[in-house]
XYZ file of C-alpha atoms in Angstrom:
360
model
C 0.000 0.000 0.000
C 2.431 2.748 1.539
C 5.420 3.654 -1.469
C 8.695 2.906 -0.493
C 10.792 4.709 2.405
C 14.432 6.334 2.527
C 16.311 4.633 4.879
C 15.937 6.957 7.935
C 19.331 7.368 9.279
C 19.616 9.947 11.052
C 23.501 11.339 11.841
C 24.186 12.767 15.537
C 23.374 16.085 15.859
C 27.304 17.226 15.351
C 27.060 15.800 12.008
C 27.470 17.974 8.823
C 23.865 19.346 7.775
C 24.088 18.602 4.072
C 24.825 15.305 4.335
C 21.227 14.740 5.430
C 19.857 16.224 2.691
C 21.952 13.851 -0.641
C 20.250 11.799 -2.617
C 19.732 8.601 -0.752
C 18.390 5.110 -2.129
C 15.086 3.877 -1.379
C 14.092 1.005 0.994
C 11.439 -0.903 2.070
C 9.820 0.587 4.905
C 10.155 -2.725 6.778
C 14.127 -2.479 6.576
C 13.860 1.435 8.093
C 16.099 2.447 10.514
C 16.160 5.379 13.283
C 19.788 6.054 14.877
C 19.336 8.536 17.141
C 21.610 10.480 19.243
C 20.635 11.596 22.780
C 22.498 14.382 23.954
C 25.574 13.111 25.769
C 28.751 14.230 27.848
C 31.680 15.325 25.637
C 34.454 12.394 25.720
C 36.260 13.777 23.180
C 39.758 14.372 26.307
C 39.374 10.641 26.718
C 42.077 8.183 24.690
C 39.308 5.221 24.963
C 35.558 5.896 23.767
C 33.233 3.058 25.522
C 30.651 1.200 22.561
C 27.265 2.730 22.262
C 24.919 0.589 24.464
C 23.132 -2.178 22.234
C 19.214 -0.755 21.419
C 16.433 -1.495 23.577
C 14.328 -4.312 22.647
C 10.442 -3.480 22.301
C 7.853 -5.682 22.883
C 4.326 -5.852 23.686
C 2.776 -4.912 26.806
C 2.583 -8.495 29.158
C -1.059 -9.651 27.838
C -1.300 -7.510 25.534
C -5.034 -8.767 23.150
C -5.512 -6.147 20.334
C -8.873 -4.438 20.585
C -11.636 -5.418 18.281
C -12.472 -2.464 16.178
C -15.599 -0.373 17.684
C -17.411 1.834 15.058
C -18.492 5.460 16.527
C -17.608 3.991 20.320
C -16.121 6.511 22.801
C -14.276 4.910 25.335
C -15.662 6.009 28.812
C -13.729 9.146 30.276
C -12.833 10.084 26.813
C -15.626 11.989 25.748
C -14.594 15.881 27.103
C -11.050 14.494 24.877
C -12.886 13.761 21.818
C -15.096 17.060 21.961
C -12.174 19.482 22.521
C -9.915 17.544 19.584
C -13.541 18.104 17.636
C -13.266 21.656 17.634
C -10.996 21.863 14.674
C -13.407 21.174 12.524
C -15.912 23.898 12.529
C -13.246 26.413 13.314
C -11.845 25.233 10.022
C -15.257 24.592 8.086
C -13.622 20.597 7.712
C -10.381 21.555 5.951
C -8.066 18.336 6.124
C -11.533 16.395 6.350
C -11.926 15.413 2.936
C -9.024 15.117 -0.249
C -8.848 17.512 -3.440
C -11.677 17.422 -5.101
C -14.048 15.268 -2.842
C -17.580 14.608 -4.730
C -20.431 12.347 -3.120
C -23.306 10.741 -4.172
C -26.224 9.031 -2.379
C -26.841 5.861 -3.870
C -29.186 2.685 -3.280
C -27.214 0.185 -1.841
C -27.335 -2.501 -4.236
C -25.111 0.225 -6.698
C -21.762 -0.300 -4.475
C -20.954 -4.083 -3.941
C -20.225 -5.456 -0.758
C -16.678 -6.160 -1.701
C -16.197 -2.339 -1.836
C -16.143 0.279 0.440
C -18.606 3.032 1.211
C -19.972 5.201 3.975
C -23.101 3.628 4.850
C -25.864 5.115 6.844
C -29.608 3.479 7.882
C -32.411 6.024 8.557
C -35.103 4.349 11.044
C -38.479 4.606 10.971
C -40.392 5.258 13.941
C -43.756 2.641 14.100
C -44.320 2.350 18.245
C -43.219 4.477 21.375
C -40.526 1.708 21.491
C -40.102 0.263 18.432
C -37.986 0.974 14.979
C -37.354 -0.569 12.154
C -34.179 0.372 11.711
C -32.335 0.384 7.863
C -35.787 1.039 6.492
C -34.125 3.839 4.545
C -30.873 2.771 3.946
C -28.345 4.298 1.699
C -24.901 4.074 0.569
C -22.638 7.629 -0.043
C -20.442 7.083 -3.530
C -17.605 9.316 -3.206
C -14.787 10.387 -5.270
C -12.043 12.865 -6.143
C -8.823 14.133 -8.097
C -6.527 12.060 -6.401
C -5.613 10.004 -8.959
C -5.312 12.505 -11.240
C -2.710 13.822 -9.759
C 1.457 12.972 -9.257
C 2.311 10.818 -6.287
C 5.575 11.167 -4.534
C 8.003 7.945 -5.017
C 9.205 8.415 -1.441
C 7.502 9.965 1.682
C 7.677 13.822 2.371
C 9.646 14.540 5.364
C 8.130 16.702 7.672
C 9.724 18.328 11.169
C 6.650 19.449 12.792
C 4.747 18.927 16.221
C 1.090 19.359 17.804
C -0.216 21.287 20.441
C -0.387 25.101 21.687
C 2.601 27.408 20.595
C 3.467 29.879 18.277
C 4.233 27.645 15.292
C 1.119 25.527 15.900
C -1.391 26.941 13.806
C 1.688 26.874 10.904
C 1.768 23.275 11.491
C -1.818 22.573 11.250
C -2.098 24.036 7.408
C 0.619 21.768 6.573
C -0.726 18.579 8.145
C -4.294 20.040 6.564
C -2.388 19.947 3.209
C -1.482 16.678 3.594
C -4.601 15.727 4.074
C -6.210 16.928 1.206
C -3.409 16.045 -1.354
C -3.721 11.947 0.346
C 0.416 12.190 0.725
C 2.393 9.650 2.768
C 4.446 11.591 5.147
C 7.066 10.913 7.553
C 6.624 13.200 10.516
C 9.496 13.417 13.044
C 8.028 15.033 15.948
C 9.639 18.264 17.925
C 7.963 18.509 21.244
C 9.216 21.340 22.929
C 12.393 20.286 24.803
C 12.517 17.412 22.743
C 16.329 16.221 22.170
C 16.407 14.594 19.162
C 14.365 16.475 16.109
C 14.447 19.986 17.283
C 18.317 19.895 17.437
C 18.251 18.175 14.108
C 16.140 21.082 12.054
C 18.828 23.446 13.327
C 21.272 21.849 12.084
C 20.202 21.295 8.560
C 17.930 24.513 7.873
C 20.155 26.993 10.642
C 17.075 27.500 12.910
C 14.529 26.500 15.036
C 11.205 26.711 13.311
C 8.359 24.822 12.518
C 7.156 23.444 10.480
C 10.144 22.374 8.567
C 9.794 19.790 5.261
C 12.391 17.796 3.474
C 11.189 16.586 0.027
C 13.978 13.526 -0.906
C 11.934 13.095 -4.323
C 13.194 16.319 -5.185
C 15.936 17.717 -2.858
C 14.229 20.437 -1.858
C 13.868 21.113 1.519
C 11.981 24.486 3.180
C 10.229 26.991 6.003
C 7.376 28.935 6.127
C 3.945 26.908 6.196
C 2.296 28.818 3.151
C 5.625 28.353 1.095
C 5.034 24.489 1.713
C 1.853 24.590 1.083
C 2.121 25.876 -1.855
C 4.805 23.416 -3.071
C 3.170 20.263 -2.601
C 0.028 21.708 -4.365
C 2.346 22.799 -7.081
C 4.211 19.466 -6.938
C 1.367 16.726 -5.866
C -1.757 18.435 -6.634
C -3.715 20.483 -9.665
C -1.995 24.043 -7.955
C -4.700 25.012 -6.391
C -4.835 25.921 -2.835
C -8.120 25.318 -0.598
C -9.657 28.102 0.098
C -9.513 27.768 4.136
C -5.459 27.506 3.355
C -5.205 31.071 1.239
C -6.933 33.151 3.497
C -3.700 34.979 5.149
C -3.678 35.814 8.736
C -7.447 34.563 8.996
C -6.163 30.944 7.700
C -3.271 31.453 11.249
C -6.064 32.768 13.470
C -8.917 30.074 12.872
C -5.665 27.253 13.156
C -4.893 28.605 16.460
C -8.254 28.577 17.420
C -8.798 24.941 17.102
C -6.228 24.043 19.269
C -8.356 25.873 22.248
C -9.654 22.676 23.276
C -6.877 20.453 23.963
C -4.881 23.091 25.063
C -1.262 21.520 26.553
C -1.460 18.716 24.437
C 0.965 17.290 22.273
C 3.356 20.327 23.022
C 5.736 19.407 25.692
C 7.947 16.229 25.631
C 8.316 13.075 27.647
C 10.887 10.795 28.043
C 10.692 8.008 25.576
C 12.769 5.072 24.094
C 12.825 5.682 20.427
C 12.465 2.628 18.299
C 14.666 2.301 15.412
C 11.396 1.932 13.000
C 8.474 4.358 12.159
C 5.352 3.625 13.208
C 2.778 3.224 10.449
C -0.626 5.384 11.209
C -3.682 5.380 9.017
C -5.211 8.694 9.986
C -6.056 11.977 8.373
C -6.255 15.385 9.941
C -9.949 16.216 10.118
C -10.630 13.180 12.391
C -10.266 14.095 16.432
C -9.797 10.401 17.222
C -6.614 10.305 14.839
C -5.910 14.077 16.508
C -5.333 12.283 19.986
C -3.177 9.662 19.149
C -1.003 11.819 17.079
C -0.349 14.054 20.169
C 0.410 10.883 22.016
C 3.502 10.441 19.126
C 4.705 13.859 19.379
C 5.020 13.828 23.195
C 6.635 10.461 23.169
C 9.175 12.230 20.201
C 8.209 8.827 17.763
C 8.383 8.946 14.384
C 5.979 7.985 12.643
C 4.509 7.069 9.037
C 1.511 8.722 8.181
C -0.845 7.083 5.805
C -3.392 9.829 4.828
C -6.575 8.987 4.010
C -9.359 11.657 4.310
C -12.494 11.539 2.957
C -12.503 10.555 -0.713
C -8.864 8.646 -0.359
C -8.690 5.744 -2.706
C -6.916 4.482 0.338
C -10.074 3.788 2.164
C -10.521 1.105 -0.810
C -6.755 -0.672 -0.459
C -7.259 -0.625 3.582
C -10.904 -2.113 3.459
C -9.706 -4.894 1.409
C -6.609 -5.592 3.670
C -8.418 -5.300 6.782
C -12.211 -6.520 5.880
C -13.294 -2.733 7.625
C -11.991 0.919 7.284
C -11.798 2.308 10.668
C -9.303 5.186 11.691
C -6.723 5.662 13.838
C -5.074 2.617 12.958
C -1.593 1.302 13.572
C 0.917 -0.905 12.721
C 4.386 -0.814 14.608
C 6.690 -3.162 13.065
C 8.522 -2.549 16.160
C 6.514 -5.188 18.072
C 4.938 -6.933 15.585
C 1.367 -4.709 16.767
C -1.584 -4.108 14.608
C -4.612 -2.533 16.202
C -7.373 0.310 16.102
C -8.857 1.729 18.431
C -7.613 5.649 20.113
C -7.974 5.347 23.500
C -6.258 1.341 23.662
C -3.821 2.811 20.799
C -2.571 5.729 23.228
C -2.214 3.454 26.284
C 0.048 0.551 23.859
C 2.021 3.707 22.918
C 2.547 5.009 26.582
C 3.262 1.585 27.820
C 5.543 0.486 25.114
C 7.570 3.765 24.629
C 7.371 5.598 27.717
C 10.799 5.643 29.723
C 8.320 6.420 32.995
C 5.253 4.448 32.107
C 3.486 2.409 34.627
């Protein structure tokens, strides 16, 4: 499904930048690495250096069951969650919710076979006080886009970028919104603030700390400034045309800010992880507050992570329904530990548990 990966080695943050940014090979994403340096005390007066430790093995939590997947469930205690990562989507009338050119249809049923997928959605009828006949009225939504009209990256974009309240957060969100409406695989290395790893690492290859910050290895280039990106991968992976909720100027920044209001704290500030030496795959999209959550979960923990866009409209929704017999988002795969599994609330808890240097 997902196009082939760079390998993702990383050099230690006293590395030459340009070196990062050469032509590199591609690779299965399965044969991915991460090397990643910690900060550590200079040794450099010492005639012996001691070997790097050997990496941490991961495994899955002790009795660890996957979750069975639970359409439109809320996990109890995660409602006030789910409303304040919902507030994105008015404040941004849905941008990120659906792919470039989105286009439904209500159909009968019988139009879409069973072997294919499609939002489906029952209408009861009310005949008693306490009784409906439910699916009375039931319809199927055809829907469908530009995507494949349009050129797909060989290799992921690269993108430095993070979640949460700060000053480069609503910058962030029209990127990830981009993203989301262009269906691009992206490999996001997360900068929490205080994070050691990334944040050092954008430094050192564009000369400062901001964010976002996107690498492009299809083509070299590598860039600032959210609009500028923007503007690039419509240019480069789209038709050139920018969503209108995206061109609005300092109106696009303000409304982005504002639908961060409600998880306010989140996915901004960094905790101690161990930092597997593979991305983990995510099937999410950027409209979607379930997929919000768990992302903010990767950005604290500073893990990689492959995203697999697929808004509304994705053909995606097509190749995952056939792999997995459903389409349900978040969903992750962490070749890591061997995990597979939907499901926000159980996904963030795996994540905490797994990757957490502190976790319970």
């Amino acid at each position: 499904m997902a196009p082939a990966a760079a390998p993702l080695l990383l050099p230690r943050v006293a590395a030459a930048g340009p070196s990062f940014l050469m032509p590199r090979r591609a690779a299965p994403i399965a044969s991915a690495r991460i090397a990643v340096a910690r900060a550590q005390p200079d040794t450099a007066a010492s005639s012996t250096s001691a070997p790097d430790p050997p990496p941490p093995e991961f495994k899955p939590p002790p009795g660890f069951k996957a979750p069975e997947p639970q359409k439109f469930g809320v996990k109890e205690g995660q409602q006030g969650s789910v409303f304040g990562a919902s507030l994105g989507i008015p404040f941004r009338l849905g941008t990120g919710v659906f792919v470039l050119g989105y286009s439904p249809s209500v159909v009968s049923p019988d139009e879409i076979p069973s072997d294919q997928y499609a939002l489906e959605i029952g209408v009861g009828k009310k005949v008693h006080n306490l009784i409906y006949i439910s699916l009375c009225l039931a319809f199927k939504v055809k829907e469908s886009s530009k995507i494949d009209k349009c050129p797909r990256p060989e290799k992921p974009i690269e993108i430095y970028e993070f979640e949460g309240y700060d000053l480069s957060c609503p910058f962030c969100r029209k990127v990830r919104e981009m993203v989301s409406v262009l269906d691009l695989d992206v490999l996001f290395y997360p900068c929490p603030q205080n994070g050691p790893t990334f944040r050092p690492k954008v430094l050192e290859m564009g000369g400062k700390k901001q964010f976002p910050y996107m690498v492009d290895p299809n083509t070299g280039v590598s860039m600032y400034e959210s609009d500028e990106i923007i503007k690039y991968l419509a240019d480069k992976y789209g038709d050139g045309t920018v969503p209108l909720m995206l061109s609005l100027g300092l109106l696009t920044t303000i409304t982005a800010g504002l639908s961060t209001i409600g998880r306010l704290g989140k996915g901004n500030s960094y905790i101690a992880s161990k930092v597997p030496p593979q991305p983990i795959e995510i099937w999410a999209y950027e409209g979607s507050p379930f997929c919000k959550l768990v992302r903010e979960t990767l950005v604290e923990l500073e893990l990689p992570h492959l995203l697999h866009s697929c808004a509304r409209g994705s053909p995606r929704r097509q190749e995952f329904f056939e792999k997995n017999g459903t389409f349900q988002v978040p969903y992750i795969e962490d070749p890591n530990t061997g995990v597979k599994m939907f499901e926000s609330a159980e996904i963030i808890e795996y994540l905490k548990t797994t990757y957490s240097l502190y976790s319970s």
